[in-house]
PDB file of C-alpha atoms in Angstrom:
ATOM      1  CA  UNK A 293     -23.872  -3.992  43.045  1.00  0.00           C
ATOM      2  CA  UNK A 294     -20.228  -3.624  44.128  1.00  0.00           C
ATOM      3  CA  UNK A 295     -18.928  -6.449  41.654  1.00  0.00           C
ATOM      4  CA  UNK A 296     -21.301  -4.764  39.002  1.00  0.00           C
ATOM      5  CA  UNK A 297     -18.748  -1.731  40.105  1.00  0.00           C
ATOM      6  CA  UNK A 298     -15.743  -3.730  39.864  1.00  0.00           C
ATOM      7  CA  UNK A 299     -16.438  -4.790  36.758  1.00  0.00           C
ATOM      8  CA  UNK A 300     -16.917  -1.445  34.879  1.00  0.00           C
ATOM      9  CA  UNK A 301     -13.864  -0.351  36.612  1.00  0.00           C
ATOM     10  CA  UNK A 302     -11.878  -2.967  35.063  1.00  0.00           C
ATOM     11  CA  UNK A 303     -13.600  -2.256  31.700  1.00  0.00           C
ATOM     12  CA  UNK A 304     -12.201   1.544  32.133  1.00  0.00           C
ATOM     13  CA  UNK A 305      -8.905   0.456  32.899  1.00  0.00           C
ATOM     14  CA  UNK A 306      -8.283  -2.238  29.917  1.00  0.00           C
ATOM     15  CA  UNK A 307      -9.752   0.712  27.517  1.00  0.00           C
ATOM     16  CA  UNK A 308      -7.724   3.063  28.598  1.00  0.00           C
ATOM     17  CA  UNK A 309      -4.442   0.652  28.343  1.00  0.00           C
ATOM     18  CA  UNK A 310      -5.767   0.162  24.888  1.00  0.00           C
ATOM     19  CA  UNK A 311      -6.327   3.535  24.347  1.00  0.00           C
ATOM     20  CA  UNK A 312      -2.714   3.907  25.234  1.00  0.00           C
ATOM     21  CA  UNK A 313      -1.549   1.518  22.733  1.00  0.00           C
ATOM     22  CA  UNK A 314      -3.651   3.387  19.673  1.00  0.00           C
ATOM     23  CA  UNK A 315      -2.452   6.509  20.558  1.00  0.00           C
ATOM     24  CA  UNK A 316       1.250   5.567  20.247  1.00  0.00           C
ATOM     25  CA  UNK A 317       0.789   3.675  17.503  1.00  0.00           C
ATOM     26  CA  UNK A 318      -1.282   6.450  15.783  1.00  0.00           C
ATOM     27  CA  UNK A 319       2.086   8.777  16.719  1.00  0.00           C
ATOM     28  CA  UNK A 320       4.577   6.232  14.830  1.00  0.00           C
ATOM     29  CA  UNK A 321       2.141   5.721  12.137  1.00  0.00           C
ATOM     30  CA  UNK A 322       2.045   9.908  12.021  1.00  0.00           C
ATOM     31  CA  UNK A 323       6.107   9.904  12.025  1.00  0.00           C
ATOM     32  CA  UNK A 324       6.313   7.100   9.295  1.00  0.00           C
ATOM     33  CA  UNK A 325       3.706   8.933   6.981  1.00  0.00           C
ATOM     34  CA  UNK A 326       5.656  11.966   7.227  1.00  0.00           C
ATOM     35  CA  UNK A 327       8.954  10.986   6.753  1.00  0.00           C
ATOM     36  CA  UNK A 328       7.858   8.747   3.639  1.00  0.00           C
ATOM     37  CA  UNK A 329       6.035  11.932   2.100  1.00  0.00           C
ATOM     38  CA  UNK A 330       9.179  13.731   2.114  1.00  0.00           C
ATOM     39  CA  UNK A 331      10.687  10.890   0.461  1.00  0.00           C
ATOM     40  CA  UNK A 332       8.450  11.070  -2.032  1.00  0.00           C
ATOM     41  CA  UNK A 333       8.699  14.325  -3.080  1.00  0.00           C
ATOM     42  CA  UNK A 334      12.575  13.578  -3.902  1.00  0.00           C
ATOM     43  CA  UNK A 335      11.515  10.930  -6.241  1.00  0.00           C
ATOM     44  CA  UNK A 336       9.442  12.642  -8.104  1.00  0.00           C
ATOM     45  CA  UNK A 337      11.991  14.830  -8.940  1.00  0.00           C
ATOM     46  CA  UNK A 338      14.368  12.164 -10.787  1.00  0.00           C
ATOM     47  CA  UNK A 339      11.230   9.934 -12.157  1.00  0.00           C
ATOM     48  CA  UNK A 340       9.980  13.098 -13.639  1.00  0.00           C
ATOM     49  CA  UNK A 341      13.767  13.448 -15.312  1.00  0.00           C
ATOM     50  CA  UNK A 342      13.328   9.532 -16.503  1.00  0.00           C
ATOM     51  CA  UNK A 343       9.692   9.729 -18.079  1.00  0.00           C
ATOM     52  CA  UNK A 344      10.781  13.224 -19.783  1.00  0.00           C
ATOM     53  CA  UNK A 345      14.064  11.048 -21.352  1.00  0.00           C
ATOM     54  CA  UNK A 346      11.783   8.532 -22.435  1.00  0.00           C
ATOM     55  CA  UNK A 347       9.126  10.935 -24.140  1.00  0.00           C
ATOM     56  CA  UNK A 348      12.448  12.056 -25.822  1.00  0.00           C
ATOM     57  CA  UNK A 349      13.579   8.888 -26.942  1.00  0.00           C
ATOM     58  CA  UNK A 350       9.480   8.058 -28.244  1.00  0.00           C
ATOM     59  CA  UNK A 351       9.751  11.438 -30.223  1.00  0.00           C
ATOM     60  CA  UNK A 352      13.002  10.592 -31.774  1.00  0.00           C
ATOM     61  CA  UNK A 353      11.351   7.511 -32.887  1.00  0.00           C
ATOM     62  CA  UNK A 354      14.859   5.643 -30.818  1.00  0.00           C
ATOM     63  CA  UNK A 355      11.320   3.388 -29.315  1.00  0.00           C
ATOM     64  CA  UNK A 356      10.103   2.140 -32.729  1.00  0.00           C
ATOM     65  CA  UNK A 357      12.253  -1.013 -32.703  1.00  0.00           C
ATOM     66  CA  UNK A 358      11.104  -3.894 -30.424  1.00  0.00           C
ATOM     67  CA  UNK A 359      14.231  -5.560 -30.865  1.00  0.00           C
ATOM     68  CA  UNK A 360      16.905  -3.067 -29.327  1.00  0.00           C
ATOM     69  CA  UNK A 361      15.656  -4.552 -25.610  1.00  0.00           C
ATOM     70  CA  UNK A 362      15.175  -7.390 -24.527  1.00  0.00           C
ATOM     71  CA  UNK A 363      12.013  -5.527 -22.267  1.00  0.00           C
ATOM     72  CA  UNK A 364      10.389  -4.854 -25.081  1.00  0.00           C
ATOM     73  CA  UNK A 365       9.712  -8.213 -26.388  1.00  0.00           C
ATOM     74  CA  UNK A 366       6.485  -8.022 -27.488  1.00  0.00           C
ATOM     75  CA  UNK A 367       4.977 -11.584 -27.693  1.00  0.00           C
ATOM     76  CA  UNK A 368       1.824 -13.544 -27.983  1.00  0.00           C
ATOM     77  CA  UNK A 369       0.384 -13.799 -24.380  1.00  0.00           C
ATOM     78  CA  UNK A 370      -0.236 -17.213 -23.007  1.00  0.00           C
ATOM     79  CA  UNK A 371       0.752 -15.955 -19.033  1.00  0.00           C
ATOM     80  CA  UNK A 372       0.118 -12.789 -17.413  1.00  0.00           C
ATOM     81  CA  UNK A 373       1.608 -11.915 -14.081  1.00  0.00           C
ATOM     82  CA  UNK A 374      -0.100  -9.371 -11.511  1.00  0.00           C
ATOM     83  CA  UNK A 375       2.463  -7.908  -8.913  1.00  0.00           C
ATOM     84  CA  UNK A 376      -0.063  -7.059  -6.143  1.00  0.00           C
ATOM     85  CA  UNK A 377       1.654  -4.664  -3.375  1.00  0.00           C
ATOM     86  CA  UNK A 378       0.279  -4.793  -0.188  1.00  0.00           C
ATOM     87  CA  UNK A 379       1.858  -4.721   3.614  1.00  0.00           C
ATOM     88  CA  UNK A 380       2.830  -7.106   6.164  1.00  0.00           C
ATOM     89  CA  UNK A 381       1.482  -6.261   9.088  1.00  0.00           C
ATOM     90  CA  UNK A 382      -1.897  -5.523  10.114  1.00  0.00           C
ATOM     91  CA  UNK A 383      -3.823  -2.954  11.444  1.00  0.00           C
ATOM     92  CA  UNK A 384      -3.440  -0.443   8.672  1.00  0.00           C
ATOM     93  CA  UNK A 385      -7.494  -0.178   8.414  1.00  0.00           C
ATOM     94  CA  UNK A 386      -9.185  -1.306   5.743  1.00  0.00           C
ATOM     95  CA  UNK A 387      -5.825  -0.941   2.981  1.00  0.00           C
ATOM     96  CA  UNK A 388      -5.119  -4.312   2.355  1.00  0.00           C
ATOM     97  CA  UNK A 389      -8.943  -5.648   1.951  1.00  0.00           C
ATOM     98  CA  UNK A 390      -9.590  -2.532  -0.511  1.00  0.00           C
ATOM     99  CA  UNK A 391      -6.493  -4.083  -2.545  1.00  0.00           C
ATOM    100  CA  UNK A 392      -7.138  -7.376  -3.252  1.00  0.00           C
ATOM    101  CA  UNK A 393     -10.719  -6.822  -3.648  1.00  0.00           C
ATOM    102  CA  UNK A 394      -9.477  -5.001  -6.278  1.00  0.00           C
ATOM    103  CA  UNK A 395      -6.658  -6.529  -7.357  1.00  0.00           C
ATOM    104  CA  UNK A 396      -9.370  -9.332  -7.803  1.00  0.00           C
ATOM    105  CA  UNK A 397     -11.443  -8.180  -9.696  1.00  0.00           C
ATOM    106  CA  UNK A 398      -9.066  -6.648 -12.047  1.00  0.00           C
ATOM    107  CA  UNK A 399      -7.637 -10.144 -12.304  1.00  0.00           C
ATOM    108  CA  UNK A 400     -11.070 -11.680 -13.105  1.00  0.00           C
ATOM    109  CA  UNK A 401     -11.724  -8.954 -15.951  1.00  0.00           C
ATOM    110  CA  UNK A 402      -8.556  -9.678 -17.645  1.00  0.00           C
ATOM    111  CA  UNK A 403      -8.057 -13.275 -17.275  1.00  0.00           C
ATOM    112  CA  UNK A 404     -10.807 -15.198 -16.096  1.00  0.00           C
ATOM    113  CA  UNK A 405      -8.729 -18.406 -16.655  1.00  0.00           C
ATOM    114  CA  UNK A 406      -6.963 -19.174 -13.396  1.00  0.00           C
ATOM    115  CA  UNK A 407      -4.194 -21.223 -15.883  1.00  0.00           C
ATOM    116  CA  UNK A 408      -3.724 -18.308 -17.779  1.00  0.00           C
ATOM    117  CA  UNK A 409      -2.145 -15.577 -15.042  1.00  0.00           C
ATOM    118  CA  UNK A 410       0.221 -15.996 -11.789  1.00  0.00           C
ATOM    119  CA  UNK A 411       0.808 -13.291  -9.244  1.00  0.00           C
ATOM    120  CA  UNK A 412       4.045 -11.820  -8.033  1.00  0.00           C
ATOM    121  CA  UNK A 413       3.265 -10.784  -4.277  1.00  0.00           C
ATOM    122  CA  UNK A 414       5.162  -7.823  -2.476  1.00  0.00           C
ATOM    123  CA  UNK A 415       4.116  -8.150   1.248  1.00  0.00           C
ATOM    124  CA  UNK A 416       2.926 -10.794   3.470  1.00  0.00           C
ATOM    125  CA  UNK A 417      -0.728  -9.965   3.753  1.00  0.00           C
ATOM    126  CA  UNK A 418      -1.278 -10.622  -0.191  1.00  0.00           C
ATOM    127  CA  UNK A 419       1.181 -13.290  -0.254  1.00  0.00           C
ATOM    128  CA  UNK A 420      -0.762 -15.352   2.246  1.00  0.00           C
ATOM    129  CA  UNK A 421      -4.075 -14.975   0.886  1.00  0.00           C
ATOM    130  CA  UNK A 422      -3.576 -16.253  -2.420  1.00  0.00           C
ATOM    131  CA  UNK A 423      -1.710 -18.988  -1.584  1.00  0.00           C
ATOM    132  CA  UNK A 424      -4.635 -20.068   1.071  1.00  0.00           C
ATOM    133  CA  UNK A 425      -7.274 -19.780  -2.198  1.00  0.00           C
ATOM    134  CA  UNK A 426      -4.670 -21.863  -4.475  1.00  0.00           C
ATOM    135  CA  UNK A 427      -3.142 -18.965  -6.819  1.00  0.00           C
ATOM    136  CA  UNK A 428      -0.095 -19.661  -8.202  1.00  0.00           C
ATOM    137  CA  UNK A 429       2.345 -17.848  -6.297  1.00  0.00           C
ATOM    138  CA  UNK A 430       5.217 -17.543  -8.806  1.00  0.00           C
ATOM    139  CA  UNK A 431       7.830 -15.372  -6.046  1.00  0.00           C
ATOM    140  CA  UNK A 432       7.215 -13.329  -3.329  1.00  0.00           C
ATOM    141  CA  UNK A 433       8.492 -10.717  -1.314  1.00  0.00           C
ATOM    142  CA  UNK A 434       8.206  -9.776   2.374  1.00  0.00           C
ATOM    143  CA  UNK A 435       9.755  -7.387   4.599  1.00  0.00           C
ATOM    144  CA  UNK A 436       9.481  -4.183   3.011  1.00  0.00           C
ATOM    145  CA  UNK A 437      10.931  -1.163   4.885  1.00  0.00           C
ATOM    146  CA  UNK A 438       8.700   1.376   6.030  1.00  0.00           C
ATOM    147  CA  UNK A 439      10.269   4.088   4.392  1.00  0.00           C
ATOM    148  CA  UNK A 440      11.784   1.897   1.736  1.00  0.00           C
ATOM    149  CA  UNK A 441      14.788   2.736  -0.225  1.00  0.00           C
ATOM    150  CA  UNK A 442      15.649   2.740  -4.166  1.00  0.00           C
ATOM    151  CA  UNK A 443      18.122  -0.293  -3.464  1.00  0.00           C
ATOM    152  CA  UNK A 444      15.651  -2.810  -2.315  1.00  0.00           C
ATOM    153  CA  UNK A 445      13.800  -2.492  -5.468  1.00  0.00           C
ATOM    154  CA  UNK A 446      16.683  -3.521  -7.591  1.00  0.00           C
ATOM    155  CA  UNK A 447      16.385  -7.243  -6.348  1.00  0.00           C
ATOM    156  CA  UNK A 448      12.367  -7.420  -7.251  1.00  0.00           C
ATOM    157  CA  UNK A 449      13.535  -5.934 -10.658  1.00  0.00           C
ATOM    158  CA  UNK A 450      16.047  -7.969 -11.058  1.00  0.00           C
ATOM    159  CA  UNK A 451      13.865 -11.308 -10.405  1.00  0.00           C
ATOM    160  CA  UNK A 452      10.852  -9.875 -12.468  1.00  0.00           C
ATOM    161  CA  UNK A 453      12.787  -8.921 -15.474  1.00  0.00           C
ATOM    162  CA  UNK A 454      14.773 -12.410 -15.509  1.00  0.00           C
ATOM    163  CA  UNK A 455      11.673 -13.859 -15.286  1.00  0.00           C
ATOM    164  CA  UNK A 456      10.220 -11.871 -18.245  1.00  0.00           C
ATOM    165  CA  UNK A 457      12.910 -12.483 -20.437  1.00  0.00           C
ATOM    166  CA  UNK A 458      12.938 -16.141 -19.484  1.00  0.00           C
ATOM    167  CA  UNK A 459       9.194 -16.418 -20.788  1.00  0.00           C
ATOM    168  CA  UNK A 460       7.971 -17.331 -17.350  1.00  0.00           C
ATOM    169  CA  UNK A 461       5.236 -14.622 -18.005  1.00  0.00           C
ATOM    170  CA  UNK A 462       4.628 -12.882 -21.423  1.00  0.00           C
ATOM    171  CA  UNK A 463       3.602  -9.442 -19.457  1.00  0.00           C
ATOM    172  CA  UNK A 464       2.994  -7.964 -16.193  1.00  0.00           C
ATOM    173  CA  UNK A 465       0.642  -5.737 -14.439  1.00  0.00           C
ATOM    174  CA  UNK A 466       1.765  -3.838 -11.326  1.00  0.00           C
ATOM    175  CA  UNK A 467      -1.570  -3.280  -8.617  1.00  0.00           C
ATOM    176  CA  UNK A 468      -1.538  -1.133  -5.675  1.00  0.00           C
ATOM    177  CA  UNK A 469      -3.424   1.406  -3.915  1.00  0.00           C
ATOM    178  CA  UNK A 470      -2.018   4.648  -4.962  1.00  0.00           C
ATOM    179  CA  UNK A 471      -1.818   7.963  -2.466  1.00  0.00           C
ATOM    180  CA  UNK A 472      -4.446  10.619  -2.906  1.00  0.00           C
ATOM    181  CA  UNK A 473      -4.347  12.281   0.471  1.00  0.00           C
ATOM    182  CA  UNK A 474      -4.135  11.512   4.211  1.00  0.00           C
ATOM    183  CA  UNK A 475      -7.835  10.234   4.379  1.00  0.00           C
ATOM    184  CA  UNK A 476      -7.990   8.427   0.724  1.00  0.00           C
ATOM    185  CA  UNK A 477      -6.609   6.095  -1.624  1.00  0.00           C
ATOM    186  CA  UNK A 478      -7.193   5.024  -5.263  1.00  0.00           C
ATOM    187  CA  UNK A 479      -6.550   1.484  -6.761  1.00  0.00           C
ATOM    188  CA  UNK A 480      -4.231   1.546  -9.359  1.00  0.00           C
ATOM    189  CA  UNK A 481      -3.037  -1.099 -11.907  1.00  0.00           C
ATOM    190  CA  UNK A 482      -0.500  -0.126 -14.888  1.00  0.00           C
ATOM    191  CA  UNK A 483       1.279  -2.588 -17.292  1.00  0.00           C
ATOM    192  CA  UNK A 484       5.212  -2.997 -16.549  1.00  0.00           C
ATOM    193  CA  UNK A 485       6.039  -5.586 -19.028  1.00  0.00           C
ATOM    194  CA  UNK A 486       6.564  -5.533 -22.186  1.00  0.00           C
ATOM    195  CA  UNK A 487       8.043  -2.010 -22.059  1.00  0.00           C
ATOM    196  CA  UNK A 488       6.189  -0.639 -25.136  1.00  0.00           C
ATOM    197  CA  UNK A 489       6.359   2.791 -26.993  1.00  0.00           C
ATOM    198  CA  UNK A 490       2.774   3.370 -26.805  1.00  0.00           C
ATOM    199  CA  UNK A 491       2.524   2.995 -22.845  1.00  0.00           C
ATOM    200  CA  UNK A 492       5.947   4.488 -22.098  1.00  0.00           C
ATOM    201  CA  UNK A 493       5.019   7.570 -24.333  1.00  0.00           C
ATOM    202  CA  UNK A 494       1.332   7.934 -22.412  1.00  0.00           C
ATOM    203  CA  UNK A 495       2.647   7.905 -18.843  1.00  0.00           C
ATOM    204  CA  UNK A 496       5.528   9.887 -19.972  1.00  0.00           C
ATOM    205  CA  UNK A 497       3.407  12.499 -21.223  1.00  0.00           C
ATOM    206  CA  UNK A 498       0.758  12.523 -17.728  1.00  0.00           C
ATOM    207  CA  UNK A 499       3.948  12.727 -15.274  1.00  0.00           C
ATOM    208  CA  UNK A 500       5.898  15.110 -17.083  1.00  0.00           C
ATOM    209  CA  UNK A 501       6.347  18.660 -18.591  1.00  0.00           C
ATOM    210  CA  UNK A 502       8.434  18.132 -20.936  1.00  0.00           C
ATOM    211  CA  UNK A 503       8.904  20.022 -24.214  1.00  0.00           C
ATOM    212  CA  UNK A 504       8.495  18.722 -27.524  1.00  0.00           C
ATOM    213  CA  UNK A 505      11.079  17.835 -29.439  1.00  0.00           C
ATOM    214  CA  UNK A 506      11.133  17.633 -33.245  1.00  0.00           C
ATOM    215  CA  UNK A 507      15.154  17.145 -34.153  1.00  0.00           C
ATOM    216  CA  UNK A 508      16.177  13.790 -33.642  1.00  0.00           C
ATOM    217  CA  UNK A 509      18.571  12.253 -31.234  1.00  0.00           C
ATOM    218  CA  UNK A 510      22.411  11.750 -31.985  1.00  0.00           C
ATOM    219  CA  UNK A 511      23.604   8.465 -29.908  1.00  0.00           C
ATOM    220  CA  UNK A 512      26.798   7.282 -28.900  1.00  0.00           C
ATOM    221  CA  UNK A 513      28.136   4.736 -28.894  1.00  0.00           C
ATOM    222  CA  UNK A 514      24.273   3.034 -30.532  1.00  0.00           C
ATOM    223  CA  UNK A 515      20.824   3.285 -30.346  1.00  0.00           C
ATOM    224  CA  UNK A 516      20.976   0.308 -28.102  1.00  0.00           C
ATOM    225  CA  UNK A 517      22.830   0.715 -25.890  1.00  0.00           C
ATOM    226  CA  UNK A 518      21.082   3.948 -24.857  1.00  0.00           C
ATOM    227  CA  UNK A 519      18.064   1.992 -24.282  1.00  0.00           C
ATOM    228  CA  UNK A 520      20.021  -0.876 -22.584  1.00  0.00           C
ATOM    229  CA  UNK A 521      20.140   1.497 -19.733  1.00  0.00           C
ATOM    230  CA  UNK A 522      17.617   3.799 -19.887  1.00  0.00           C
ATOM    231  CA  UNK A 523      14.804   1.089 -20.107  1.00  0.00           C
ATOM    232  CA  UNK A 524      15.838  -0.479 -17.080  1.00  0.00           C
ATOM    233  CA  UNK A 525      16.359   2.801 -15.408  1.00  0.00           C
ATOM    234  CA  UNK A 526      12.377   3.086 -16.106  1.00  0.00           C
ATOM    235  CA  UNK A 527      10.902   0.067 -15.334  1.00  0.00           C
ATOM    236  CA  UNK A 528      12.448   0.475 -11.585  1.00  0.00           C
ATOM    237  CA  UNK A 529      11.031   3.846 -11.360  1.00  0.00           C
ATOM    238  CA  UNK A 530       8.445   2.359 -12.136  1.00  0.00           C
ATOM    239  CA  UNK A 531       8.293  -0.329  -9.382  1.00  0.00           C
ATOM    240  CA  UNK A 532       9.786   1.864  -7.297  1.00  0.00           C
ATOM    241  CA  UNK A 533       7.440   4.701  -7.474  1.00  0.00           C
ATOM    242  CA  UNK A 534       4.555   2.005  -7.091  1.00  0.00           C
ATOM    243  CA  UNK A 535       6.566   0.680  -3.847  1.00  0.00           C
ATOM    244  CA  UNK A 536       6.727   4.225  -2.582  1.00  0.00           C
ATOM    245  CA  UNK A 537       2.988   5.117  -3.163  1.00  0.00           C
ATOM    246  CA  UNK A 538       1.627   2.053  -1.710  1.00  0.00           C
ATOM    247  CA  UNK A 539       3.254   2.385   1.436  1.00  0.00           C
ATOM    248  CA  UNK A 540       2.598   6.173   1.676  1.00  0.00           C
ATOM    249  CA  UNK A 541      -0.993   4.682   1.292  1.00  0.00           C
ATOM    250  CA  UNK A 542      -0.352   2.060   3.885  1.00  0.00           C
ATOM    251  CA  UNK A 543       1.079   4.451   6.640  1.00  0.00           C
ATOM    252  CA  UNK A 544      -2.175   6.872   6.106  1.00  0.00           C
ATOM    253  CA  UNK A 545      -4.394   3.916   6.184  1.00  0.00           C
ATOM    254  CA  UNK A 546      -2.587   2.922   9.416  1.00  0.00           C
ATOM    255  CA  UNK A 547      -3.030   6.868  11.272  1.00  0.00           C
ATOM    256  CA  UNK A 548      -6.646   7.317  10.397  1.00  0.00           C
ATOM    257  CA  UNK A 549      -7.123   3.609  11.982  1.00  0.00           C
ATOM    258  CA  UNK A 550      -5.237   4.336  14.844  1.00  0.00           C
ATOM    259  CA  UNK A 551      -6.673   7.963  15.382  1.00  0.00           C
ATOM    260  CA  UNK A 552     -10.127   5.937  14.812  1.00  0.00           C
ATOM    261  CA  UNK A 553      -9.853   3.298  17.424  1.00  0.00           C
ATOM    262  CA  UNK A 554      -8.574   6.033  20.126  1.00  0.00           C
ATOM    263  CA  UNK A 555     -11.347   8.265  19.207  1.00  0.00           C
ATOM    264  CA  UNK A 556     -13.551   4.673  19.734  1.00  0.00           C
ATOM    265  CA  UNK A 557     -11.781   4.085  23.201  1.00  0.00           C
ATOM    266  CA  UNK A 558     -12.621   7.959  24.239  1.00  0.00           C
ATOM    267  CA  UNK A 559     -15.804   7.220  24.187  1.00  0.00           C
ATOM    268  CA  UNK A 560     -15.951   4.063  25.165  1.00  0.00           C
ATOM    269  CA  UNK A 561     -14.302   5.155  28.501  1.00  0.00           C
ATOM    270  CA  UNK A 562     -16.590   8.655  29.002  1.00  0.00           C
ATOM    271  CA  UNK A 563     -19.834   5.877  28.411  1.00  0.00           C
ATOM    272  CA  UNK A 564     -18.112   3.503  31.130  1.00  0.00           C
ATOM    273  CA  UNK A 565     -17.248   6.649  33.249  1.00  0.00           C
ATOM    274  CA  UNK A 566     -20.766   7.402  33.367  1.00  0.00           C
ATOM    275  CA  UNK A 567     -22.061   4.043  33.876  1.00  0.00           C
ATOM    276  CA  UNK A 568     -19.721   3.479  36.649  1.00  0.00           C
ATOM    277  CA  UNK A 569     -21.027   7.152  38.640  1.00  0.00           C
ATOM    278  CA  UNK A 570     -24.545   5.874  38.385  1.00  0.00           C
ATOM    279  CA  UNK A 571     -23.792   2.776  39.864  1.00  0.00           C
ATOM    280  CA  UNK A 572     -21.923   4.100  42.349  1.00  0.00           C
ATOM    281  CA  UNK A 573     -24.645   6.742  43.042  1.00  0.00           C
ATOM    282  CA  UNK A 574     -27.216   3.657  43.325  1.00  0.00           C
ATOM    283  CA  UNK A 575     -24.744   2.190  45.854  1.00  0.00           C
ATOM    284  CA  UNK A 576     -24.161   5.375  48.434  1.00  0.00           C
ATOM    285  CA  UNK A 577     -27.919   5.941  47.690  1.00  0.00           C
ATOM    286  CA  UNK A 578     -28.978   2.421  48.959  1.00  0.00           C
ATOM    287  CA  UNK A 579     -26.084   2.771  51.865  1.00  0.00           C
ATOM    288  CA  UNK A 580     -27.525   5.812  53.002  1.00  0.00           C
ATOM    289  CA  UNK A 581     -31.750   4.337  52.613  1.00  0.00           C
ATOM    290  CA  UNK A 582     -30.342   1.057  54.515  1.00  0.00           C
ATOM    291  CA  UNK A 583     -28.543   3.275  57.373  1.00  0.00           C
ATOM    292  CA  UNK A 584     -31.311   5.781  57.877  1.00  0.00           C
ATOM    293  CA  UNK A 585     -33.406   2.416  58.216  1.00  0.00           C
ATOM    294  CA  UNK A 586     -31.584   1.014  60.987  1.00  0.00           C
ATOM    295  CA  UNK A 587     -31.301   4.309  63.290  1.00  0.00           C
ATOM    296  CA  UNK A 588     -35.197   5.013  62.914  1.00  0.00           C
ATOM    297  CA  UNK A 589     -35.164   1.039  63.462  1.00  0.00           C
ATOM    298  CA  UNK A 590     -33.088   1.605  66.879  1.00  0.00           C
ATOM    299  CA  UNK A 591     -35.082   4.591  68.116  1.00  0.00           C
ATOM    300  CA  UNK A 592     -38.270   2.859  68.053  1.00  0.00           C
TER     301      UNK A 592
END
């Protein structure tokens, strides 16, 4: 009976340094989610500014030429990239599965060929898996700040575009788990590449209030080189934004684990707790029946 004792005891004590652990973590995880919210809310301010330019440029008609970017090079598709977002680390619930499952089977739908598509990974966790199931891995990045900033997306753009424009890939998907609220997320997966009129004037017109606009546009110094900047200006909002929302997804994922598994270690401990008085009851109890024994024993 008294190892029995020992041994809940020792249970108690590893929960509760477990416990310990969640609870912290759950209080970073809190901090990051926060501070990555507020971030957010900036953003939204100048992507808003970017899509309402671009529903500007659609209704001027400045969009109607393929040929004034090289981003908007429509062409026959014979490979289609997927840039799946997910994190690096664990313990952020059930985010990453919930991804690729879906990432997967959006993958599947479009291109059931594995020849025919390649996937661009941002994050470890997605990274890894396809590469153990023999996915072509065409680039990959890892190490993603957790409250990234607008300058580390310039170097995925950077790659993805050249890669685009180098006919590696003939268009690209971006797939993520987009940020509903603290306690949900919804899989998302929008075309990046080729930058097209029809899907820059749709999303334009869903993330923005801006007016209509019947006159036309007056450029200077060309048509061209408007779009020369603005287009690139878009598709990094655009990975950007994606960036942003995933990880705002991540770091909720991440607090509602961490509240879980303290919430699990609670009552983990309050079952051991109570395990551990009974047993110790049984124990005085049988002290106390074995003494009482011996003295009626003695006076005999």
């Amino acid at each position: 009976m008294a190892e029995s004792i020992h041994d809940v005891q020792r249970r108690i004590n590893s929960t509760k340094a477990t416990r310990q652990i969640t609870a912290a973590m759950h209080m970073v995880s809190t901090a990051k989610l926060n501070k990555i919210q507020k971030q957010a809310v900036g953003y939204q301010d100048y992507v808003s500014k970017v899509k309402a330019v671009v529903m500007h440029l659609s209704q001027s008609h400045l969009l109607d030429d393929n040929s004034s970017s090289s981003l908007q090079s429509n062409r026959p598709v014979k490979k289609t990239a997927y840039l799946v977002i997910t994190s690096d680390r664990g313990m952020v619930g059930s985010y990453n599965s919930s991804v690729l499952r879906d990432a997967n089977a959006f993958i599947k739908e479009r291109t059931p060929n594995p020849d025919d598509y390649m996937v661009l990974a941002v994050g470890g966790t997605g990274a890894d898996f396809y590469k153990h199931r023999g996915v072509n891995v065409a680039y990959e990045y890892r190490g993603v700040s957790d409250v990234p900033e607008f300058n580390e997306v310039r170097e995925i753009v950077k790659t993805v575009t050249t890669m685009f424009n180098n006919e590696v890939f003939d268009e690209l998907f971006v797939c993520y788990n987009h940020f509903v609220n603290r306690i949900s997320s919804r899989f998302r997966a929008e075309k990046m590449l080729p930058v097209d009129k029809e899907t820059m004037t749709t999303d334009a017109a869903n993330d923005t209030q801006a007016s209509p606009l019947t006159a036309e546009y007056d450029t200077e110094p060309s048509d061209e080189a408007v779009l020369q900047v603005v287009l690139p200006q878009y598709a990094e909002s655009l990975v950007y934004g994606a960036i942003l929302d995933a990880k705002t997804a991540e770091h909720a994922s991440s607090t509602n684990a961490m509240q879980s598994a303290t919430d699990n270690a609670d009552d983990l401990i309050a079952t051991l707790q109570l395990h551990y008085n009974r047993a110790r009851q049984a124990q005085i109890t049988t002290e106390i029946t074995e003494i009482t024994g011996g003295q009626e024993a003695l006076n005999n």
